[in-house]
Amino acid sequence: MAGAPGPAPPTEGGGEARPAWDNKLQYLLSCVGFAVGLGNLWRFPYLCQMYGGGAFLIPYVIALAFEGIPLFHIELAIGQRLRRGSIRVWTTILPYLGGVGLGCFTVSLLASLYYNMVLTWVLWYLLNSFQHPLPWSACPPDLNRTGLVQECQGSSPVSYFWYRRTLNVSADISDSGPVQWRLLLCLAASWAVVYLCVIRGIETTGKAIYFTALFPYLVLTVFLIRGLTLPGAIGGLTYLFTPDMRVLQNPRVWLDAATQIFFSLSLAFGGHIAFASYNQPRNNCRRDAVSVALVNSMTSLYASIAVFSVLGFKAASDHGQCLDRNILRLINAFDLPEQSISRDDYAAALARLNVSQPARVAGLPPEACRLEDFLDKSASGPGLAFIVFAEAVLHMPAAPAWAVLFFGMLYSLGLSSMFGNMESMTTPILDLGVMARRVPKEALTGLVCLLCFLTSSCFTLRSGSYWLEIFDQYATALNLILLAFFEVVGVVYVYGMKQLCDDIAWMTGRRPGFYWRATWKVVSPLLLLTIFVAYIALLASSPPGYKAWNPQYEQFPSQQGKPYPSWVLAACALLSFLPTLWVPVVALGQLLTRCREKTRNPPQDGGLKPRGSRAC
Amino acid sequence: MLWLLFFLVTAIRADLCQPDAENAFKVRLSIRTALGDKAYAWDTNEEYLFKAMVAFSMRKVPNRETTEISHVLLCNVTQRVSFWFVVTDPSRNHTLPAVEVQSAIRMNRNRINNAFFLNDQTLEFLRIPSTLAPPTDPSVPIWIIIFGVIFCIVLVATMLLILSGIRQHRRKNKGPSEMEDTEDKCENVITIENGIPCDPLDMKGGHINDAFVTEDERLTPL
């Protein structure tokens, strides 16, 4: 495709100049804030724990080097060079590829909807953290005050607060129930905060990002220091980080490492393209790409150390309480003096009693207390934050303060990612010139926020959390991988590798070396295709279902596995492919338009060959 | 003869108070857990106090106002500290029904706990459930207060930003007639020649000589 002309970034005619960052730090912080999100905190530590601790870092680093950094560099380079949001970038490269931009726009829209719902949950917990004792520390009494609420006693106060007092979750996805007004209020507040920060585009997010991008690091450090001083933390860290090299033989590990890097850097949303488009034209985007990607990975590691130390403390504390319960059982059954058996003596005392009075001991029976069992209890996603960590915070002295810090950190982590999502939506709309010149930017962002708020209020229904899981799994995953594939192929093969290298040489002062060219041309597209195929195989291998919280279930508090009803499956399929459908639809549309143009105006001189004329 | 009678009486009384006897209740105290260093030792004086508290609770029941301390029998005191007790009627031959004892203890549980500096968890009456304290919900939940504060701040800040934006817009609408000069736009335009953008006038790199260019007076006003 050597005939592709160097696209001319259109001049900013008439009114205002393209907004620009106040300084380089704002731009870097925005990219870091967009990339570093909730997944760094609650997905990466979980993967580390599931896949052999330190051994997981090997596929992670390989994926970072061959997939994450090259794709990231391409996004920043193309945004900075063409100085346009994701939709216009693609129509500028090749009008047939405009669908890629529209696909990115749609995925960003879907992601904003459910991401802000997660932030709403965080906000709810944050608002409830300003009291002592924390509301999830104890079960409430039931209606006639004879005992504690049955559902709470069967599970735990933390689970009860999450499933009942927060979500008020229904037992089935088809049972939508009414809108939860508490969550709706918090959702409105959440969108109001997002609107306040995004109201004038990067002018306002650039100021807000100083706080939202840096505050999480401060809190993580505080938690790290506090966590390392808690008893049991070091044990937890060593257990969870000890590498187990055998897991590398499992292909699932490599797939998860690749997808984790991909989603962690927030690639293919169009947000980084939007951010880079506000840069000065001559900016070293290669250095930016490498540094932001490395900062993102370092943050994941840093966060997992903090998280594991707190989880280690929680496991040690739970183990101690388990032992104490057993000791109390022994003492009560044999009427021994109080505190006569310490935790260390427990095993010996049990053995002694088993020898002397085996019948009575057999009647007890004590529960099995193994520290490894408590350490192995892993959770990812909302379960980590709202159940496991919320419970861990209860054990710390001055629990409300720690809860406020933790949920405040989660909120600012998510908020800085929301800025990227919103920018990837508003920048293309502004660039398309869809809205008239007179409509101020504030009105546009307000309209977008209002529409998103109204649409995402469906997540405040009683079945909202099940729908959120569907959005999380189906709406973003496959589409992003496909769109990233089209991105890298479109830039490298349609825009032209030579043109790209020339542009980067102009912008950064050095041509990209062999590593970049090899990864862009061959390695990254192949990797993306492999991931896509593997992902589809994985989804197809297990019938899609969900875990429902059903108090009537026999094995309550375990969650009941249920299959999706057919209409929900149809929705899943729609979500999985709708955004990517823009690509062929737009290409077809362009083809038809060109054909019609060509039949209306046949070419005057033979030398000029308009594009797409071959097909007619 | 007297000694025989005495032994008979104590034997009967001993029969009334036994582990798992009819109308008998087991009590378990966890003094060291509750008080730590300030724990007191459980001796016969404390037992006397316990009997007094039980007798006091029974006297509050109608028809049982004549219960004496001697009617409360304790037995099987262990090192745990746990023991069994029964309450007998004035004839000392029968024990009072469990239901009466249960309700009497429940009504005065707080007084009994306080006498020993313990609470419902550290002074356990097995088979006598305690009444739960009503939940202390404040009239306005705390989260609504904080939500109100945050929401008001956000609304005020948004209004301020929108108003300042409107004011800026109006000022710009009044002003563009003075800024028609293309010199002002040079930093926004990227000229392209042969597909390669020219390096625009790098305003950041150069120095602006204020003697020649000032903000408001690019053109001599007419």
Coordinates of C-alpha atoms in Angstrom, one line a residue, chain A residues 59-612:
Chain A
P59 CA 4.5 -14.7 31.2
Y60 CA 3.4 -11.2 32.4
V61 CA 6.7 -9.6 31.4
I62 CA 6.9 -11.4 28.1
A63 CA 3.3 -10.2 27.3
L64 CA 4.3 -6.7 28.3
A65 CA 7.3 -6.7 26.0
F66 CA 5.8 -8.2 22.9
E67 CA 2.2 -7.0 23.1
G68 CA 1.6 -4.3 25.6
I69 CA 4.4 -1.8 24.9
P70 CA 4.3 -2.0 21.1
L71 CA 0.5 -1.6 20.9
F72 CA 0.7 1.3 23.3
H73 CA 3.4 3.0 21.3
I74 CA 1.3 2.8 18.2
E75 CA -1.7 4.3 19.9
L76 CA 0.3 7.3 21.2
A77 CA 2.2 7.8 18.0
I78 CA -0.9 7.8 15.8
G79 CA -2.8 10.1 18.1
Q80 CA 0.0 12.5 18.4
R81 CA 0.7 12.6 14.7
L82 CA -2.8 12.9 13.4
R83 CA -4.0 15.1 16.3
R84 CA -7.5 13.7 16.2
G85 CA -9.7 11.5 18.3
S86 CA -10.2 7.8 17.5
I87 CA -12.9 8.2 14.9
R88 CA -11.3 10.9 12.7
V89 CA -7.9 9.1 13.1
W90 CA -9.2 6.1 11.3
T91 CA -11.2 8.0 8.6
T92 CA -8.0 9.9 8.0
I93 CA -5.9 6.8 7.5
L94 CA -8.4 5.1 5.3
P95 CA -12.1 5.9 5.1
Y96 CA -12.9 2.2 5.0
L97 CA -11.4 1.8 8.5
G98 CA -13.6 4.4 10.1
G99 CA -15.5 1.5 11.7
V100 CA -12.6 0.8 13.9
G101 CA -13.0 4.3 15.5
L102 CA -16.7 3.8 15.9
G103 CA -16.1 0.4 17.4
C104 CA -13.7 1.9 20.0
F105 CA -16.2 4.6 20.7
T106 CA -19.0 2.1 21.3
V107 CA -16.8 0.0 23.6
S108 CA -15.8 3.1 25.6
L109 CA -19.5 3.9 26.0
L110 CA -20.4 0.4 27.2
A111 CA -17.4 0.4 29.5
S112 CA -18.3 3.8 31.0
L113 CA -21.7 2.5 31.8
Y114 CA -20.7 -0.4 34.0
Y115 CA -17.4 1.1 35.3
N116 CA -19.2 4.0 36.9
M117 CA -21.6 1.5 38.5
V118 CA -18.6 -0.2 40.2
L119 CA -17.5 3.3 41.3
T120 CA -21.0 3.8 42.7
W121 CA -20.6 0.7 44.9
V122 CA -17.3 2.0 46.1
L123 CA -18.9 5.4 46.8
W124 CA -21.6 3.6 48.8
Y125 CA -19.0 1.8 50.9
L126 CA -17.1 5.0 51.3
L127 CA -20.1 6.9 52.6
N128 CA -20.8 4.0 55.1
S129 CA -17.3 4.0 56.4
F130 CA -17.7 7.2 58.4
Q131 CA -19.2 5.4 61.4
H132 CA -18.0 3.3 64.3
P133 CA -18.7 0.4 64.5
L134 CA -18.7 -0.2 60.7
P135 CA -22.1 -1.4 59.5
W136 CA -20.6 -4.7 58.1
S137 CA -19.0 -5.7 61.4
A138 CA -22.1 -7.3 63.0
C139 CA -25.3 -8.9 62.1
P140 CA -28.4 -6.8 62.7
P141 CA -31.2 -8.4 64.9
D142 CA -34.2 -9.7 63.0
L143 CA -37.7 -8.3 63.0
N144 CA -39.0 -9.7 66.3
R145 CA -35.6 -9.3 68.0
T146 CA -35.3 -12.9 69.0
G147 CA -32.1 -13.5 67.1
L148 CA -29.9 -12.3 64.4
V149 CA -31.1 -12.1 60.8
Q150 CA -31.1 -15.7 59.4
E151 CA -29.3 -14.8 56.1
C152 CA -26.6 -13.0 58.0
Q153 CA -26.0 -15.8 60.4
G154 CA -25.8 -18.3 57.6
S155 CA -23.1 -16.5 55.7
S156 CA -21.2 -13.6 57.4
P157 CA -21.9 -10.0 58.3
V158 CA -19.7 -8.8 55.5
S159 CA -21.4 -10.9 52.8
Y160 CA -24.8 -9.9 54.2
F161 CA -23.9 -6.2 54.0
W162 CA -22.7 -6.6 50.4
Y163 CA -25.4 -8.8 49.0
R164 CA -28.4 -7.6 50.9
R165 CA -27.8 -4.1 52.3
T166 CA -25.9 -2.9 49.2
L167 CA -27.0 -4.8 46.2
N168 CA -30.3 -6.3 47.6
V169 CA -29.5 -8.9 45.0
S170 CA -32.3 -11.2 43.6
A171 CA -31.9 -14.9 43.4
D172 CA -32.2 -15.0 39.6
I173 CA -31.2 -12.7 36.7
S174 CA -34.7 -12.7 35.2
D175 CA -36.1 -11.4 38.5
S176 CA -35.2 -7.7 38.1
G177 CA -37.0 -6.2 41.0
P178 CA -37.4 -2.5 41.7
V179 CA -34.7 0.1 41.3
Q180 CA -32.7 0.5 44.6
W181 CA -33.0 4.1 45.5
R182 CA -29.8 4.2 47.6
L183 CA -27.7 3.0 44.7
L184 CA -29.5 5.3 42.3
L185 CA -28.6 8.3 44.5
C186 CA -25.0 7.2 44.7
L187 CA -25.0 6.7 40.9
A188 CA -26.3 10.2 40.4
A189 CA -23.6 11.5 42.7
S190 CA -21.0 9.5 40.9
W191 CA -21.9 10.8 37.5
A192 CA -22.1 14.3 39.0
V193 CA -18.5 14.0 40.1
V194 CA -17.4 12.7 36.7
Y195 CA -19.2 15.6 35.0
L196 CA -17.6 18.1 37.3
C197 CA -14.1 16.8 36.4
V198 CA -14.7 16.3 32.7
I199 CA -16.8 19.4 32.1
R200 CA -14.3 21.2 30.0
G201 CA -12.3 18.3 28.7
I202 CA -8.6 18.1 29.5
E203 CA -8.7 21.6 30.9
T204 CA -10.6 20.3 34.0
T205 CA -9.4 16.7 34.0
G206 CA -5.8 18.0 33.8
K207 CA -6.3 19.7 37.2
A208 CA -8.3 16.8 38.7
I209 CA -5.7 14.2 37.7
Y210 CA -3.1 15.6 40.0
F211 CA -5.2 14.4 42.9
T212 CA -6.8 11.3 41.5
A213 CA -3.6 9.9 40.0
L214 CA -1.3 10.5 43.0
F215 CA -3.7 9.9 45.9
P216 CA -3.8 6.1 45.3
Y217 CA 0.0 5.9 45.5
L218 CA 0.0 7.7 48.8
V219 CA -2.7 5.4 50.3
L220 CA -1.0 2.3 48.9
T221 CA 2.2 3.3 50.6
V222 CA 0.3 3.9 53.9
F223 CA -1.3 0.5 53.6
L224 CA 2.0 -1.1 52.7
I225 CA 3.7 0.2 55.8
R226 CA 0.7 -0.6 58.0
G227 CA 0.3 -4.0 56.4
L228 CA 3.9 -5.0 56.8
T229 CA 3.8 -4.2 60.5
L230 CA 0.7 -6.4 61.1
P231 CA 1.2 -9.9 62.5
G232 CA 1.1 -12.6 59.9
A233 CA 1.8 -10.3 57.0
I234 CA 5.3 -11.6 56.2
G235 CA 3.9 -15.2 56.3
G236 CA 1.2 -14.2 53.8
L237 CA 3.7 -12.5 51.5
T238 CA 6.1 -15.4 51.4
Y239 CA 3.4 -17.9 50.8
L240 CA 1.7 -15.9 48.1
F241 CA 4.9 -14.9 46.2
T242 CA 6.7 -18.2 46.4
P243 CA 7.1 -19.1 42.7
D244 CA 5.7 -22.4 41.5
M245 CA 7.2 -23.0 38.1
R246 CA 5.0 -25.8 37.2
V247 CA 2.1 -23.5 36.4
L248 CA 3.9 -22.3 33.3
Q249 CA 3.0 -25.5 31.6
N250 CA -0.7 -24.5 31.7
P251 CA -1.6 -22.5 28.6
R252 CA -4.4 -20.8 30.6
V253 CA -1.7 -18.9 32.5
W254 CA -0.2 -17.4 29.3
L255 CA -3.7 -16.5 28.1
D256 CA -4.5 -14.7 31.3
A257 CA -1.2 -12.9 31.4
A258 CA -1.7 -11.6 27.8
T259 CA -5.3 -10.5 28.5
Q260 CA -4.3 -8.9 31.8
I261 CA -1.6 -6.8 30.2
F262 CA -4.0 -5.9 27.4
F263 CA -6.8 -4.7 29.7
S264 CA -4.5 -3.3 32.3
L265 CA -3.1 -0.8 29.8
S266 CA -6.6 0.1 28.6
L267 CA -5.6 -0.4 25.0
A268 CA -8.0 0.0 22.1
F269 CA -10.4 2.2 24.0
G270 CA -9.3 5.2 22.0
G271 CA -8.5 7.1 25.3
H272 CA -4.8 7.1 24.7
I273 CA -5.3 8.3 21.2
A274 CA -7.4 11.1 22.5
F275 CA -4.9 12.1 25.2
A276 CA -2.0 12.0 22.7
S277 CA -3.9 14.1 20.2
Y278 CA -3.6 17.1 22.6
N279 CA 0.2 16.8 22.7
Q280 CA 2.7 19.0 21.1
P281 CA 3.5 17.5 17.7
R282 CA 7.1 16.9 18.6
N283 CA 7.0 14.9 21.7
N284 CA 8.9 11.7 22.4
C285 CA 6.0 9.3 22.4
R286 CA 8.3 6.3 22.5
R287 CA 9.6 7.2 25.9
D288 CA 6.1 8.0 27.1
A289 CA 4.8 4.7 26.0
V290 CA 7.6 2.7 27.7
S291 CA 7.5 4.7 30.9
V292 CA 3.7 4.6 31.3
A293 CA 3.6 0.9 30.6
L294 CA 6.4 0.3 33.1
V295 CA 4.7 2.5 35.7
N296 CA 1.5 0.6 35.2
S297 CA 3.2 -2.8 35.8
M298 CA 5.2 -1.5 38.8
T299 CA 2.0 -0.2 40.3
S300 CA 0.4 -3.7 39.9
L301 CA 3.3 -5.2 41.8
Y302 CA 3.3 -2.6 44.4
A303 CA -0.4 -3.0 44.9
S304 CA -0.1 -6.8 45.2
I305 CA 2.5 -6.5 47.9
A306 CA 0.2 -4.2 49.9
V307 CA -2.8 -6.4 49.3
F308 CA -1.0 -9.7 50.1
S309 CA 0.4 -8.3 53.4
V310 CA -3.1 -7.3 54.5
L311 CA -4.5 -10.7 53.3
G312 CA -1.8 -12.5 55.1
F313 CA -2.7 -10.6 58.3
K314 CA -6.3 -11.5 57.8
A315 CA -5.5 -15.2 57.2
A316 CA -3.4 -15.3 60.4
S317 CA -6.1 -13.5 62.3
D318 CA -8.8 -15.9 61.1
H319 CA -6.6 -18.9 61.8
G320 CA -6.1 -17.6 65.3
Q321 CA -9.8 -17.2 65.8
C322 CA -10.4 -20.7 64.5
L323 CA -8.0 -22.0 67.0
D324 CA -9.6 -20.0 69.8
R325 CA -13.0 -21.4 69.0
N326 CA -11.6 -24.9 69.1
I327 CA -9.9 -24.2 72.4
L328 CA -13.1 -22.8 73.9
R329 CA -14.9 -26.0 72.8
L330 CA -12.4 -28.1 74.6
I331 CA -12.4 -26.0 77.7
N332 CA -16.2 -26.0 77.8
A333 CA -16.6 -29.6 77.2
F334 CA -14.0 -30.7 79.8
D335 CA -14.5 -27.8 82.3
L336 CA -10.9 -26.9 82.3
P337 CA -9.8 -23.6 83.8
E338 CA -10.1 -20.6 81.5
Q339 CA -7.1 -19.7 79.3
S340 CA -5.4 -22.9 80.4
I341 CA -4.6 -24.0 76.8
S342 CA -2.7 -21.5 74.7
R343 CA -2.8 -21.6 70.9
D344 CA 0.6 -23.3 70.8
D345 CA -0.4 -26.0 73.3
Y346 CA -3.7 -26.8 71.5
A347 CA -2.5 -29.7 69.4
A348 CA -0.7 -31.3 72.4
A349 CA -3.7 -30.8 74.7
L350 CA -6.0 -32.3 72.1
A351 CA -3.8 -35.3 71.7
R352 CA -3.7 -35.8 75.5
L353 CA -7.5 -35.6 75.8
N354 CA -7.9 -37.9 72.8
V355 CA -5.9 -40.5 74.5
S356 CA -7.6 -40.2 77.9
Q357 CA -11.2 -39.7 76.8
P358 CA -11.5 -40.4 73.1
A359 CA -15.3 -40.8 73.2
R360 CA -15.9 -37.3 74.5
V361 CA -13.5 -35.8 72.0
A362 CA -15.2 -37.6 69.1
G363 CA -18.4 -36.0 70.2
L364 CA -17.1 -32.5 69.9
P365 CA -15.9 -32.3 67.0
P366 CA -13.3 -29.5 66.5
E367 CA -13.1 -27.7 63.1
A368 CA -9.9 -28.1 61.0
C369 CA -7.7 -25.0 61.3
R370 CA -5.0 -24.9 58.7
L371 CA -3.3 -21.6 57.9
E372 CA -2.8 -22.6 54.3
D373 CA -6.6 -23.0 53.9
F374 CA -7.1 -19.4 55.0
L375 CA -4.3 -18.2 52.8
D376 CA -5.7 -20.0 49.8
K377 CA -9.0 -18.2 50.0
S378 CA -8.6 -15.9 47.1
A379 CA -10.9 -13.5 45.5
S380 CA -10.8 -11.2 42.6
G381 CA -12.9 -8.3 41.5
P382 CA -15.6 -6.8 43.7
G383 CA -15.3 -9.9 46.0
L384 CA -11.8 -8.9 47.0
A385 CA -12.7 -5.3 47.7
F386 CA -16.1 -5.5 49.2
I387 CA -15.9 -8.8 51.1
V388 CA -12.3 -9.9 51.8
F389 CA -10.7 -6.5 52.3
A390 CA -13.7 -5.0 54.0
E391 CA -13.4 -7.8 56.5
A392 CA -9.7 -7.4 56.9
V393 CA -10.2 -3.8 57.7
L394 CA -12.4 -4.7 60.6
H395 CA -9.6 -6.5 62.3
M396 CA -7.3 -3.4 62.3
P397 CA -7.5 -0.9 65.1
A398 CA -9.2 2.3 64.1
A399 CA -11.1 0.4 61.4
P400 CA -13.3 3.3 60.1
A401 CA -10.2 5.4 59.2
W402 CA -8.7 2.5 57.2
A403 CA -12.0 1.8 55.5
V404 CA -12.2 5.5 54.5
L405 CA -8.7 5.4 53.1
F406 CA -9.2 2.2 51.3
F407 CA -12.5 3.1 49.6
G408 CA -11.3 6.6 48.9
M409 CA -8.2 5.1 47.1
L410 CA -10.5 2.8 45.1
Y411 CA -12.7 5.7 44.1
S412 CA -9.8 7.8 42.8
L413 CA -8.3 4.9 41.0
G414 CA -11.5 4.3 39.2
L415 CA -12.2 8.0 38.6
S416 CA -8.9 8.6 36.8
S417 CA -9.8 5.6 34.5
M418 CA -13.3 7.2 33.9
F419 CA -11.5 10.3 32.7
G420 CA -9.9 8.3 29.9
N421 CA -13.2 6.6 29.0
M422 CA -15.0 10.0 28.9
E423 CA -12.3 11.6 26.8
S424 CA -12.4 8.7 24.4
M425 CA -16.1 9.5 23.9
T426 CA -16.1 13.3 23.9
T427 CA -13.0 13.9 21.8
P428 CA -14.3 12.0 18.7
I429 CA -17.7 13.7 19.0
L430 CA -16.0 17.1 19.1
D431 CA -13.7 16.2 16.2
L432 CA -16.5 14.9 14.0
G433 CA -18.1 18.3 14.3
V434 CA -21.5 16.7 14.9
M435 CA -22.5 19.4 17.3
A436 CA -22.8 22.9 16.0
R437 CA -20.1 25.3 16.8
R438 CA -22.3 27.3 19.1
V439 CA -22.9 24.4 21.4
P440 CA -20.4 24.8 24.3
K441 CA -18.3 21.8 25.4
E442 CA -20.0 21.9 28.8
A443 CA -23.3 21.2 27.3
L444 CA -21.9 18.3 25.2
T445 CA -20.2 16.6 28.2
G446 CA -23.4 17.2 30.2
L447 CA -25.5 15.5 27.6
V448 CA -23.1 12.5 27.4
C449 CA -23.1 12.2 31.2
L450 CA -26.8 12.5 31.5
L451 CA -27.5 9.9 28.8
C452 CA -24.9 7.5 30.4
F453 CA -26.5 8.1 33.9
L454 CA -30.0 7.2 32.6
T455 CA -28.8 4.1 30.8
S456 CA -26.7 2.8 33.6
S457 CA -29.5 3.1 36.1
C458 CA -30.5 -0.3 34.9
F459 CA -27.6 -1.6 36.9
T460 CA -29.3 -0.4 40.1
L461 CA -32.0 -3.0 39.7
R462 CA -31.9 -6.0 42.0
S463 CA -30.3 -8.1 39.2
G464 CA -27.9 -5.3 38.4
S465 CA -24.8 -7.0 39.5
Y466 CA -25.4 -10.0 37.3
W467 CA -25.8 -7.7 34.3
L468 CA -22.6 -5.9 35.2
E469 CA -20.8 -9.2 35.1
I470 CA -22.2 -9.9 31.7
F471 CA -21.0 -6.5 30.5
D472 CA -17.6 -7.0 32.0
Q473 CA -17.1 -10.4 30.4
Y474 CA -18.7 -10.0 27.0
A475 CA -19.0 -6.3 26.1
T476 CA -15.4 -5.4 26.4
A477 CA -13.1 -8.5 26.2
L478 CA -13.5 -9.8 22.7
N479 CA -14.2 -6.5 21.1
L480 CA -11.1 -4.9 22.4
I481 CA -8.9 -7.7 21.2
L482 CA -10.4 -7.5 17.7
L483 CA -10.3 -3.8 17.6
A484 CA -6.7 -3.8 18.7
F485 CA -5.9 -6.3 15.9
F486 CA -7.5 -4.0 13.4
E487 CA -5.6 -1.1 14.9
V488 CA -2.2 -2.6 14.5
V489 CA -2.9 -4.1 11.1
G490 CA -4.5 -0.8 9.9
V491 CA -1.6 1.3 11.1
V492 CA 1.2 -1.0 10.0
Y493 CA -0.2 -2.2 6.7
V494 CA -2.6 0.5 5.5
Y495 CA -1.0 3.6 6.9
G496 CA 2.4 2.1 6.0
M497 CA 5.3 1.0 8.1
K498 CA 7.6 3.4 6.2
Q499 CA 5.2 6.3 6.8
L500 CA 4.9 5.4 10.4
C501 CA 8.6 5.2 10.9
D502 CA 9.1 8.5 9.2
D503 CA 6.5 10.1 11.4
I504 CA 8.0 8.7 14.6
A505 CA 11.5 9.8 13.4
W506 CA 10.1 13.3 12.9
M507 CA 8.4 13.3 16.3
T508 CA 11.0 11.7 18.5
G509 CA 14.2 12.2 16.6
R510 CA 15.0 8.5 16.0
R511 CA 13.6 5.9 13.8
P512 CA 12.1 2.9 15.5
G513 CA 14.5 0.0 15.7
F514 CA 14.2 -3.7 14.8
Y515 CA 12.4 -4.6 18.0
W516 CA 9.6 -2.2 17.2
R517 CA 9.2 -3.1 13.6
A518 CA 9.3 -6.8 14.2
T519 CA 6.7 -6.6 17.0
W520 CA 4.4 -4.3 15.0
K521 CA 4.6 -6.3 11.8
V522 CA 4.5 -9.8 13.0
V523 CA 4.5 -10.6 16.7
S524 CA 1.7 -8.4 18.0
P525 CA -0.9 -9.2 15.3
L526 CA -0.1 -12.9 15.7
L527 CA -0.4 -12.7 19.5
L528 CA -3.7 -10.9 19.2
L529 CA -5.1 -13.4 16.8
T530 CA -4.0 -16.3 19.1
I531 CA -5.5 -14.6 22.1
F532 CA -8.8 -14.0 20.3
V533 CA -9.0 -17.7 19.2
A534 CA -8.1 -19.0 22.6
Y535 CA -10.6 -16.7 24.3
I536 CA -13.4 -17.9 22.0
A537 CA -12.4 -21.5 22.7
L538 CA -12.5 -20.8 26.4
L539 CA -15.9 -19.2 26.2
A540 CA -17.2 -22.0 24.1
S541 CA -15.9 -24.7 26.3
S542 CA -18.0 -23.9 29.3
P543 CA -21.7 -23.1 29.0
P544 CA -22.2 -19.5 30.0
G545 CA -23.7 -19.2 33.4
Y546 CA -23.5 -17.2 36.5
K547 CA -23.3 -17.6 40.3
A548 CA -26.4 -16.5 42.0
W549 CA -26.8 -15.5 45.7
N550 CA -29.8 -17.5 46.8
P551 CA -30.6 -17.7 50.5
Q552 CA -32.9 -20.6 49.8
Y553 CA -30.2 -22.7 48.2
E554 CA -29.4 -25.9 50.1
Q555 CA -25.7 -25.2 50.1
F556 CA -26.0 -21.6 51.1
P557 CA -23.7 -19.6 51.6
S558 CA -22.1 -21.1 48.5
Q559 CA -23.4 -19.4 45.4
Q560 CA -25.7 -21.3 43.2
G561 CA -24.5 -21.9 39.6
K562 CA -27.3 -21.1 37.1
P563 CA -27.3 -21.1 33.3
Y564 CA -28.3 -17.9 31.5
P565 CA -31.8 -17.9 30.0
S566 CA -31.9 -17.7 26.2
W567 CA -32.8 -14.0 26.0
V568 CA -29.9 -13.2 28.2
L569 CA -27.7 -15.3 25.9
A570 CA -28.9 -13.3 23.0
A571 CA -28.0 -10.1 24.8
C572 CA -24.5 -11.5 25.5
A573 CA -24.0 -12.4 21.8
L574 CA -25.2 -8.9 20.8
L575 CA -22.8 -7.2 23.2
S576 CA -19.9 -9.4 22.1
F577 CA -20.2 -8.4 18.5
L578 CA -22.1 -5.2 18.1
P579 CA -19.1 -2.9 18.5
T580 CA -16.9 -4.8 16.1
L581 CA -19.8 -4.9 13.6
W582 CA -19.1 -1.2 12.9
V583 CA -16.0 -2.2 11.0
P584 CA -17.6 -4.2 8.2
V585 CA -20.7 -1.9 8.2
V586 CA -18.7 1.3 7.7
A587 CA -16.4 -0.4 5.1
L588 CA -19.5 -1.5 3.2
G589 CA -21.1 1.9 3.5
Q590 CA -17.9 3.6 2.1
L591 CA -17.8 1.1 -0.7
L592 CA -21.4 1.8 -1.7
T593 CA -20.8 5.6 -1.5
R594 CA -17.8 5.4 -3.7
C595 CA -19.5 3.1 -6.2
R596 CA -22.4 5.6 -6.5
E597 CA -20.0 8.5 -6.9
K598 CA -18.1 6.7 -9.5
T599 CA -21.2 5.8 -11.5
R600 CA -22.4 9.4 -11.2
N601 CA -19.1 11.0 -12.2
P602 CA -16.9 8.8 -14.4
P603 CA -13.2 9.7 -14.1
Q604 CA -12.2 12.5 -16.5
D605 CA -8.5 11.6 -17.0
G606 CA -7.1 8.1 -17.0
G607 CA -4.2 8.9 -14.7
L608 CA -6.2 9.4 -11.5
K609 CA -7.5 6.3 -10.0
P610 CA -9.9 7.0 -7.2
R611 CA -9.9 4.5 -4.4
G612 CA -12.3 1.7 -4.3

